[in-house]
Short mmCIF file of C-alpha atoms and ligand atoms in Angstrom, two decimals:
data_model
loop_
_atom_site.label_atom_id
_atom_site.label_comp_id
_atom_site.label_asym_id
_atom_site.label_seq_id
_atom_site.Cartn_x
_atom_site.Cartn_y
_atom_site.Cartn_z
CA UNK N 536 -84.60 -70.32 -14.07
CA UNK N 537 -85.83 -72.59 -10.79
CA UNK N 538 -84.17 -75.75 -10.14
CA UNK N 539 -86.18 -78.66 -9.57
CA UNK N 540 -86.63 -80.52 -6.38
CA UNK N 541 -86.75 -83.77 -5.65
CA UNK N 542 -89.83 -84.34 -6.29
CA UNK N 543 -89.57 -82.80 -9.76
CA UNK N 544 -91.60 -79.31 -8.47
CA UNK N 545 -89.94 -76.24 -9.32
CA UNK N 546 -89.15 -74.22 -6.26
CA UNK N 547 -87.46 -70.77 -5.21
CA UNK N 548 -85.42 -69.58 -2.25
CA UNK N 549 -86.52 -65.94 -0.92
CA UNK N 550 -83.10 -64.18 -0.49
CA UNK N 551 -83.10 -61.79 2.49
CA UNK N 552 -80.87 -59.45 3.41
CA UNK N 553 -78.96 -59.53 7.09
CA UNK N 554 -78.84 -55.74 7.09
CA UNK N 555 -82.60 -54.97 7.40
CA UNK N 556 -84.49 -55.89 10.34
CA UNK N 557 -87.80 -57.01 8.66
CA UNK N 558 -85.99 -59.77 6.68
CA UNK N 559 -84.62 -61.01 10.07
CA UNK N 560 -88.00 -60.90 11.50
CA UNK N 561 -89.38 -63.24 8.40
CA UNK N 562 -86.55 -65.38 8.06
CA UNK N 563 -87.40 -66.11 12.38
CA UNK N 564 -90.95 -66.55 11.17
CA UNK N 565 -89.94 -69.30 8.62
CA UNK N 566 -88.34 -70.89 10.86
CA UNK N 567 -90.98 -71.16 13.44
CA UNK N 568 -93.12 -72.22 11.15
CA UNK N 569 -90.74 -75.13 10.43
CA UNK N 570 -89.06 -74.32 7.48
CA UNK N 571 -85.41 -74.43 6.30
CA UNK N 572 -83.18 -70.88 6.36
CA UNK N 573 -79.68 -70.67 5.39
CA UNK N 574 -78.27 -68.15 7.75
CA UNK N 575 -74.29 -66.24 7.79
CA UNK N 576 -72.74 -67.28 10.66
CA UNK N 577 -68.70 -65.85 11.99
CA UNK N 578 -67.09 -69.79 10.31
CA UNK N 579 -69.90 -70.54 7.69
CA UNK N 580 -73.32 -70.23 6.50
CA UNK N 581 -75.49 -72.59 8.20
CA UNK N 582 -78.93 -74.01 7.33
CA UNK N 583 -80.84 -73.59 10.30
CA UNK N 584 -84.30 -75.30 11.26
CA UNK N 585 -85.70 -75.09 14.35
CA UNK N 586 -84.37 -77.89 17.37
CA UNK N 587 -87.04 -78.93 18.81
CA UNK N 588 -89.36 -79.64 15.65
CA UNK N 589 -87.96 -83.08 14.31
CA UNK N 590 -90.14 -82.76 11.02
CA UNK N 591 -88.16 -80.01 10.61
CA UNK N 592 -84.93 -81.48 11.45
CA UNK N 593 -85.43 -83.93 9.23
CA UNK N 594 -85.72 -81.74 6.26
CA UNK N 595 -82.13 -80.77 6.82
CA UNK N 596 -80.65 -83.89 5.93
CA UNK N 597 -82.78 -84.42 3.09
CA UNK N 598 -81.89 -80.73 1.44
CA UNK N 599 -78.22 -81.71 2.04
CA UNK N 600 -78.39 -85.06 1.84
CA UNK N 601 -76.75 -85.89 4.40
CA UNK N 602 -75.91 -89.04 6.59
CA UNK N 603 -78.52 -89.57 9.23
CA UNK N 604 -75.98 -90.62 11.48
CA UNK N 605 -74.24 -87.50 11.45
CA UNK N 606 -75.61 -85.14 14.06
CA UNK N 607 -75.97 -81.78 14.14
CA UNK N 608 -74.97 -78.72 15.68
CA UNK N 609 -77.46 -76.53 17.90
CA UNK N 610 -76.88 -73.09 18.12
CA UNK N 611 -78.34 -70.93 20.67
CA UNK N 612 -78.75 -67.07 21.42
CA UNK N 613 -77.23 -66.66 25.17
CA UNK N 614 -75.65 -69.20 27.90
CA UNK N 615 -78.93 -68.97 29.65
CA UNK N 616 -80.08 -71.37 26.91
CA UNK N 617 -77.89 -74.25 27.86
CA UNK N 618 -79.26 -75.31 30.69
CA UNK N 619 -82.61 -76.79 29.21
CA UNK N 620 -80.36 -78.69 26.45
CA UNK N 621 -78.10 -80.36 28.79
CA UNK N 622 -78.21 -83.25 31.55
CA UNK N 623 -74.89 -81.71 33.19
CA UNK N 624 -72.73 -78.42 32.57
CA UNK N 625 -69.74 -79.03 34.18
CA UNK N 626 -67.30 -76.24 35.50
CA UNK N 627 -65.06 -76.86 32.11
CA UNK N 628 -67.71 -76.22 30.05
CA UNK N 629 -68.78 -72.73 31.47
CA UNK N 630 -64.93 -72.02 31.77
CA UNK N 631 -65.06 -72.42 27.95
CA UNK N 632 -68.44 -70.39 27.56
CA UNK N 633 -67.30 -67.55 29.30
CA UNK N 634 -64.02 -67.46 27.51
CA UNK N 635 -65.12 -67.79 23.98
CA UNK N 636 -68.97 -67.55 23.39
CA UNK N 637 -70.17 -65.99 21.56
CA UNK N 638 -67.94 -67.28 18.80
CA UNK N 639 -66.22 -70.39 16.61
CA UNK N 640 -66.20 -73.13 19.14
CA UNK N 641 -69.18 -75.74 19.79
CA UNK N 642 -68.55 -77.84 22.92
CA UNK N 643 -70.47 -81.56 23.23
CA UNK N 644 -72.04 -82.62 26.77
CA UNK N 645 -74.55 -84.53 27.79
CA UNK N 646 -77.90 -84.00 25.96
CA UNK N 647 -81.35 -83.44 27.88
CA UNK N 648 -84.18 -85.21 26.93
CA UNK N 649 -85.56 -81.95 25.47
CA UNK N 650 -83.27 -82.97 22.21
CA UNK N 651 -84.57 -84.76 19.54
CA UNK N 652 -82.82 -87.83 19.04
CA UNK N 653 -82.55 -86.58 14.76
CA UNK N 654 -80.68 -84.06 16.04
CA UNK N 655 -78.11 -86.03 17.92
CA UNK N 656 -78.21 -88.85 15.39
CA UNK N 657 -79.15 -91.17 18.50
CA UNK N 658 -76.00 -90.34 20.52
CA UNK N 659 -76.76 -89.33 24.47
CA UNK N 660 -74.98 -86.06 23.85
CA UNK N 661 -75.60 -82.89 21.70
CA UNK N 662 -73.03 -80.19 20.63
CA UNK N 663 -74.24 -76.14 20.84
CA UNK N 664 -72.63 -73.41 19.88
CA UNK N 665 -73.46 -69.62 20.64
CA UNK N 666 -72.22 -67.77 16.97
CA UNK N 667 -70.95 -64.32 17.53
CA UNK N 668 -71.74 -63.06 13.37
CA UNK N 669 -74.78 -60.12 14.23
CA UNK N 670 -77.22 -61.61 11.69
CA UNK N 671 -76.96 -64.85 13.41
CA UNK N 672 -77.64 -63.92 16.98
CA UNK N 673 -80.50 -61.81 16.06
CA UNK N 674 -82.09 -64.50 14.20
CA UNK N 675 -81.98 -66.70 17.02
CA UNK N 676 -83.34 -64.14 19.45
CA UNK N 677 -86.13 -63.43 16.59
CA UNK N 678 -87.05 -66.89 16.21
CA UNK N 679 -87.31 -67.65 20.27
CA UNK N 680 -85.75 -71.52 19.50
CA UNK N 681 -82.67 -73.05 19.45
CA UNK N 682 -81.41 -73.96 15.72
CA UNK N 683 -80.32 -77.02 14.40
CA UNK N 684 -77.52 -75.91 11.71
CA UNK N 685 -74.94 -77.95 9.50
CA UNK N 686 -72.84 -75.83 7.46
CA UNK N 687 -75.62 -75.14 4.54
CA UNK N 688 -73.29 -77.04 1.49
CA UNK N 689 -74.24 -80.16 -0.32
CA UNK N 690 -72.85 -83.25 1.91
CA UNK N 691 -69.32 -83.70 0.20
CA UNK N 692 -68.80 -79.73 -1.16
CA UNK N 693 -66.70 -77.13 0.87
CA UNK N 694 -68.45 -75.34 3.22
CA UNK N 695 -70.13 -72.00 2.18
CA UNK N 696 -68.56 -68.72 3.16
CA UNK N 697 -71.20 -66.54 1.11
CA UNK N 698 -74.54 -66.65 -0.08
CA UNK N 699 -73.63 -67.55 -3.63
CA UNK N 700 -72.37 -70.63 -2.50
CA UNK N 701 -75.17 -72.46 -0.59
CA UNK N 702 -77.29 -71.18 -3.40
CA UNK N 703 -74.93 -73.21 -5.91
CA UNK N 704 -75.36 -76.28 -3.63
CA UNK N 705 -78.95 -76.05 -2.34
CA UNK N 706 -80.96 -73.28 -4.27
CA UNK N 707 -84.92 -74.25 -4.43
CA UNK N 708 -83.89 -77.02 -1.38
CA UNK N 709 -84.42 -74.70 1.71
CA UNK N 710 -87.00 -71.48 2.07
CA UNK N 711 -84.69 -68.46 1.91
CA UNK N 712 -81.22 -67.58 2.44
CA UNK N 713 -79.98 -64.50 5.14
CA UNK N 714 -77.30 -63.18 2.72
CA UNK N 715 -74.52 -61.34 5.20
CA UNK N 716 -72.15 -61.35 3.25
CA UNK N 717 -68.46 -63.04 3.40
CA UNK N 718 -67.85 -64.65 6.34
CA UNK N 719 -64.81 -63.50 8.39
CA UNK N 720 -63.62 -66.67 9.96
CA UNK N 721 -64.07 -69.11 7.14
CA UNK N 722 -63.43 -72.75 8.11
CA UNK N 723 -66.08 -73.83 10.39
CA UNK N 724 -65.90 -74.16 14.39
CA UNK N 725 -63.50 -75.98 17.04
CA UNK N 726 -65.37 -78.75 17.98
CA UNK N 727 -64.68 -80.41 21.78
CA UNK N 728 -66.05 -82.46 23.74
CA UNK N 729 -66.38 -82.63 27.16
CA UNK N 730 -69.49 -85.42 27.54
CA UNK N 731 -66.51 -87.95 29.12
CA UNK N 732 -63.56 -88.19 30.18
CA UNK N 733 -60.83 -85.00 29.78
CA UNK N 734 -61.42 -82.50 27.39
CA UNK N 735 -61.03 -83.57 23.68
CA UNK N 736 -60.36 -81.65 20.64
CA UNK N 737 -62.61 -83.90 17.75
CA UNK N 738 -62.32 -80.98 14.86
CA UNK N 739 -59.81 -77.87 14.70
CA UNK N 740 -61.14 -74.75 13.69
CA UNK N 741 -61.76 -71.03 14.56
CA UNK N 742 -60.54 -71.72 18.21
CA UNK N 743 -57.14 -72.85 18.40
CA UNK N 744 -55.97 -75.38 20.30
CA UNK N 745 -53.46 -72.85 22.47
CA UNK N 746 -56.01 -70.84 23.03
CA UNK N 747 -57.91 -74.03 24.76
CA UNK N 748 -55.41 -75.24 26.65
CA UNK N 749 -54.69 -71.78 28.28
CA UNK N 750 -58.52 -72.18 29.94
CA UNK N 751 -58.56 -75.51 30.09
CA UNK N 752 -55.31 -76.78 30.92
CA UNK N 753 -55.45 -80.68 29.54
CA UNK N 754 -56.37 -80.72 25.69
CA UNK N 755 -56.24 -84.24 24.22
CA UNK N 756 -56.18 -84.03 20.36
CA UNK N 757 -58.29 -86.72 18.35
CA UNK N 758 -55.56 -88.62 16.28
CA UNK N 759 -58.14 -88.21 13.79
CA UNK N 760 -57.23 -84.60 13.34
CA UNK N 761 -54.18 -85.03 11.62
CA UNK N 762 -54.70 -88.78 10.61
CA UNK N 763 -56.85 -91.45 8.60
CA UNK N 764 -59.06 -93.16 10.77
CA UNK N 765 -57.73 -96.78 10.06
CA UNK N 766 -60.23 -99.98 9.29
CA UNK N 767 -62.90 -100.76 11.95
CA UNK N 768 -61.29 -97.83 14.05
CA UNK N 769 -64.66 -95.98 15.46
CA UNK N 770 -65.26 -92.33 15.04
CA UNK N 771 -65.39 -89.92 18.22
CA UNK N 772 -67.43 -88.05 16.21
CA UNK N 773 -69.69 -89.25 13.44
CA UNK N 774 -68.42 -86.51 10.63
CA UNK N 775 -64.82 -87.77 11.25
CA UNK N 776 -65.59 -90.91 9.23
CA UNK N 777 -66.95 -89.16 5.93
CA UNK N 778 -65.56 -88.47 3.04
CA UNK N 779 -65.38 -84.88 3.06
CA UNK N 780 -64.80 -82.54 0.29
CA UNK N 781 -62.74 -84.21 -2.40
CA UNK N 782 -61.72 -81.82 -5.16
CA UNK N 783 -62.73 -83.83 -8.42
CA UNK N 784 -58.91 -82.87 -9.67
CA UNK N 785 -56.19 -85.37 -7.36
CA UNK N 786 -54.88 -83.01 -4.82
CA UNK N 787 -51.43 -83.37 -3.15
CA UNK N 788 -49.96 -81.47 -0.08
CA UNK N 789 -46.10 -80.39 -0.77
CA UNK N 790 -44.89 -79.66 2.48
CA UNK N 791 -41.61 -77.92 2.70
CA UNK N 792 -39.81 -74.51 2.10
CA UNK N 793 -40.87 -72.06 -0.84
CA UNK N 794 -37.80 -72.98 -2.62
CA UNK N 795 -38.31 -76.97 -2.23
CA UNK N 796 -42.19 -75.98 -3.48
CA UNK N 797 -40.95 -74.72 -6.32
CA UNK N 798 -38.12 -76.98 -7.41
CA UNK N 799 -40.53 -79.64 -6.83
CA UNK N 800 -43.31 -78.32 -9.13
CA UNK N 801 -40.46 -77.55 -12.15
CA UNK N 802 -39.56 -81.17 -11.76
CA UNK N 803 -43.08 -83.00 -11.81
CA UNK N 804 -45.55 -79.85 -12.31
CA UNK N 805 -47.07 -79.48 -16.29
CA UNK N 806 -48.70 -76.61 -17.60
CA UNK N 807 -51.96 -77.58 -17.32
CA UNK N 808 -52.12 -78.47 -13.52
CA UNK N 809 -53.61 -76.36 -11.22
CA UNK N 810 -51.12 -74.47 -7.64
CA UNK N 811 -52.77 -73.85 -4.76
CA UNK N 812 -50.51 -71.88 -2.97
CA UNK N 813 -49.24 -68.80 -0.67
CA UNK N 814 -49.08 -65.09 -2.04
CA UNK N 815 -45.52 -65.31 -1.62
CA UNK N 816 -44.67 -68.28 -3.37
CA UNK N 817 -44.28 -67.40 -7.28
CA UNK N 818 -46.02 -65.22 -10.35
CA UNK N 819 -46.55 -66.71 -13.43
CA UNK N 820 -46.11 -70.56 -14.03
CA UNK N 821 -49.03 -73.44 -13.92
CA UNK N 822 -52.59 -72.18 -12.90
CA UNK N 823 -52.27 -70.28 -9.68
CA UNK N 824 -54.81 -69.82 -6.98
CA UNK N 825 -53.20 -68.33 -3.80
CA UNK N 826 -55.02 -69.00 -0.59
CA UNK N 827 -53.20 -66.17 1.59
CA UNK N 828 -49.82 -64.95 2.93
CA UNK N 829 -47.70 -67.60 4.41
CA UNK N 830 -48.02 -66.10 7.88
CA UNK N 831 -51.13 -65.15 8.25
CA UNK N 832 -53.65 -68.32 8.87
CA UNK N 833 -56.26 -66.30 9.62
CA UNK N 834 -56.12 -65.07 5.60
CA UNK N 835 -55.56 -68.54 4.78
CA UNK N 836 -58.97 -70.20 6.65
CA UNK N 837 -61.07 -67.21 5.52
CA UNK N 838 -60.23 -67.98 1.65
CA UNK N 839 -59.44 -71.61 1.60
CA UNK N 840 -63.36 -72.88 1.15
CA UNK N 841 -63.95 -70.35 -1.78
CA UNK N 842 -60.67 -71.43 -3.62
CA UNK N 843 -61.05 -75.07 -3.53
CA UNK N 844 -64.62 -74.68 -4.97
CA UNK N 845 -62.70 -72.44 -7.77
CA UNK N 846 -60.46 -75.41 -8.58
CA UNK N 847 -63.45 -77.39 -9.12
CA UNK N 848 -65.13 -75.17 -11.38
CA UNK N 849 -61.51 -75.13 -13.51
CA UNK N 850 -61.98 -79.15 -14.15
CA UNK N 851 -58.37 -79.48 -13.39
CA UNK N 852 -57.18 -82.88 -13.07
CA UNK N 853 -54.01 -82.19 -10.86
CA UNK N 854 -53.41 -79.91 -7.96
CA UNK N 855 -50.37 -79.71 -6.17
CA UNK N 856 -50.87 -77.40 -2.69
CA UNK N 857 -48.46 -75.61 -0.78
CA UNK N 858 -49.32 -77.32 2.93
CA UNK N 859 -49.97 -74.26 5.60
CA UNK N 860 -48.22 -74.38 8.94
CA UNK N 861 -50.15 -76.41 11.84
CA UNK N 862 -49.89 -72.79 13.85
CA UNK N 863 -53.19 -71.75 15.20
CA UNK N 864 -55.82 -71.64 12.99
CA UNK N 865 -53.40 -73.03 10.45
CA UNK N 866 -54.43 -76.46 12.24
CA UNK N 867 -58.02 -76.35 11.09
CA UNK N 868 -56.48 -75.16 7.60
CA UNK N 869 -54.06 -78.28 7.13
CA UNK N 870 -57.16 -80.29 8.45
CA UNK N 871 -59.57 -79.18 5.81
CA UNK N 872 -56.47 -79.39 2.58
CA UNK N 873 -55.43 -82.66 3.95
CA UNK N 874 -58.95 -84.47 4.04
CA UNK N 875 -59.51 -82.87 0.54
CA UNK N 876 -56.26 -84.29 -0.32
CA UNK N 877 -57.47 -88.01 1.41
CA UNK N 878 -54.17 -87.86 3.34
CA UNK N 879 -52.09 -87.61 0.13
CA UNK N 880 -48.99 -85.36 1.33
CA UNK N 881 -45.42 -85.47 0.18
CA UNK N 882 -41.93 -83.74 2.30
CA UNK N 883 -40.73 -81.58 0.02
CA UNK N 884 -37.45 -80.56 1.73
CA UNK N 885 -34.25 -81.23 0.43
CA UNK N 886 -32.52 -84.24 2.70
CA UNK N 887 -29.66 -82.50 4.81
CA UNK N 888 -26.26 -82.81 2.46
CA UNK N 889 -24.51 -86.10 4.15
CA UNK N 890 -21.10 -84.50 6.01
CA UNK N 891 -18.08 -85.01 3.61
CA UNK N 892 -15.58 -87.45 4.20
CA UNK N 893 -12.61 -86.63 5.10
O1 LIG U 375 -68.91 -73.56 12.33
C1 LIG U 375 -69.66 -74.53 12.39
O2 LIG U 375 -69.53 -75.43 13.25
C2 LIG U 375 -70.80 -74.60 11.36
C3 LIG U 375 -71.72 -73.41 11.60
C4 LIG U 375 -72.95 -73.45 10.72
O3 LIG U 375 -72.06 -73.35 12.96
N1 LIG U 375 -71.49 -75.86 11.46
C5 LIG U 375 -70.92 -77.03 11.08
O4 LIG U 375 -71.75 -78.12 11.23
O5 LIG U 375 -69.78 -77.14 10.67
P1 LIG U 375 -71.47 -79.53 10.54
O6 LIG U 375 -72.71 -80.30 10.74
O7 LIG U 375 -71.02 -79.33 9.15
O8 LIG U 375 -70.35 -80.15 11.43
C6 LIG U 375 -70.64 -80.56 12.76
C7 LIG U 375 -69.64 -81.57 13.22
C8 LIG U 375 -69.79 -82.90 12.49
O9 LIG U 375 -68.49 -83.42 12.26
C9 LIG U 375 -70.55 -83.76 13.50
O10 LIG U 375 -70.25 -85.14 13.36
C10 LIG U 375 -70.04 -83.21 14.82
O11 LIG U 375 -69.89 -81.82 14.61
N2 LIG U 375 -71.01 -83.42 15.92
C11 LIG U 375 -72.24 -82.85 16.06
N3 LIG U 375 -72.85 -83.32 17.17
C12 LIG U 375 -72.00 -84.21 17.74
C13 LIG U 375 -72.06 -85.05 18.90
N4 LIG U 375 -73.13 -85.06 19.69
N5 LIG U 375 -70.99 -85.85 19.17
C14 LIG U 375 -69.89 -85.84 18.36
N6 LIG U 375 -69.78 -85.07 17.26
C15 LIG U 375 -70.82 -84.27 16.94
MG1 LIG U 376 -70.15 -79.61 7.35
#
């Protein structure tokens, strides 16, 4: 069965295969030709058009519908690719490209005039990002242009980690999909800037902050990382201020030990309300969906997107979540739960007993 498009005309999406060169080679082709691909990346599947063709950028926000204030990210094949995109590359910035690209960071500078102003929403920078996944990198040296990609979900959905999930949000909206299977990171790239001022985290993600600071030294962190932009506050970066992806059930973070998890959910909890928590935490009980061990955050990002769009297809109407620790990737983890939460998180821990009088 085809989906309709906007326009009410059926339409299909050519699924390709990352393993075998010749889809690569047409899935490049597409995109020069201006078309939309949905390609694997290391975070999250992306859907790709080419840069520098703003009819083509433009079909990206329609297929996702998606803010058209809300720039985009450009991804790029090799550092010798930067300096065409860019009015300045300052030492920080190729401190951070040697030290973790290709991979899950995008860094923000200056933008060239070679940008389209879709792509940077109208802002004077632009963010790239060199991916490390395979598939990616040879699409981009296949197709010869930078790519324009957002992660390739419906505006307001999680972000897709496989194939079968941009094709729930966007099948018959874009030309053909790359499938390459899971992807191994999971939540979507560190996002700093570096266009003024000292360096700034804006998003957490597959790059953790330690691991910035080492190369960089000074890290500021947007407050917006852990916090509600307040009223008439404005974004660093546009995405900051959207709604992201709320879970239609009311999601609440219970942050605290396993035991003050549990004791908490036997108090308040009901049979029909949905658990997001660690493998650790309990068997049996309410409707469990475990989003990896408690120490591993790496396990944690690389499920989380995949179970929250399982809670959705439950129809739950309450979810209580187990909040991850802020430790490494665990920051772009708590970021993610407590947007989909809209900020909603409760202490969980037992109050110290008050000393005894004597
Ligand atoms: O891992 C990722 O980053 C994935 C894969 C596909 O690369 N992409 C992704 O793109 O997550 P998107 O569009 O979903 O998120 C990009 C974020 C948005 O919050 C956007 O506002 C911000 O980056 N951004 C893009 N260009 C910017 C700019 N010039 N200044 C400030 N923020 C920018
Ligand atoms: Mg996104």
């Amino acid at each position: 069965m085809n989906p309709k498009n906007e326009g009410g005309a059926a339409a299909t999406t050519l699924r390709l295969t990352a393993a075998r060169p010749e889809d690569v080679a047409h899935a490049a082709a597409l995109l020069r030709a201006g078309e939309l691909v949905a390609m694997p990346t290391e975070t999250v599947y992306g859907l790709a058009a080419n840069a520098l063709d703003p009819h083509a950028v433009a079909s990206i926000f329609t297929a996702k519908r998606r803010p058209p204030d809300n720039p985009l990210i450009v991804h790029i094949a090799a550092p010798e690719d930067i300096a065409p995109l860019v009015a300045a590359y300052p030492p920080a910035a190729q401190k951070l490209a040697a030290a973790f690209w290709p991979g899950p960071l995008t860094v923000i500078l200056p933008k060239s005039a070679l940008v389209p102003d879709l792509v940077s929403a109208g802002l004077p920078t632009v963010a790239l990002r060199i991916p490390a996944h395979p598939a990616a990198r040879a699409l981009l040296r296949a197709a010869g242009v930078p790519l324009a990609a957002p992660s390739a979900n419906r505006s307001g959905s999680p972000s897709p980690t496989t194939a079968a999930h941009v094709l729930a949000d966007l099948d018959g909206r874009l030309s053909a999909i790359l499938d390459g299977g899971e992807c191994s990171v999971g939540v979507e790239s560190t996002v700093v800037t570096l266009a003024e001022g000292p360096p700034c985290l804006l998003r957490p993600g597959g790059i953790p902050p330690e691991a910035l600071r080492a190369v960089l030294g000074e890290l500021a962190v947007s407050p917006a990382v852990t916090h509600a932009l307040q009223a008439g506050e404005t974004a660093q970066s546009p995405g900051m201020k959207y709604k992201h992806y709320a879970p239609q059930a009311e999601l609440t973070l219970l942050t605290g030990s396993r035991e003050a998890f549990v004791t908490y959910l036997k108090a308040h909890a009901c049979a029909e309300d949905g658990v997001l928590c660690f493998d650790e935490d309990f068997d049996g009980l309410w409707r469990r969906f475990s989003y990896g061990s408690v120490d591993d955050p790496a396990a944690q990002a690389q499920q989380l997107f995949a179970r929250l769009r399982e809670l959705d297809a439950q129809g739950l109407t309450r979810v209580f979540c187990h909040t991850p620790r802020q430790e490494g990737v665990g920051l772009a983890v708590y970021n993610r739960l407590l947007r989909a939460a809209g900020f909603r998180e409760l202490a969980v821990d037992e109050a110290a007993p008050a000393p005894q009088k004597t």
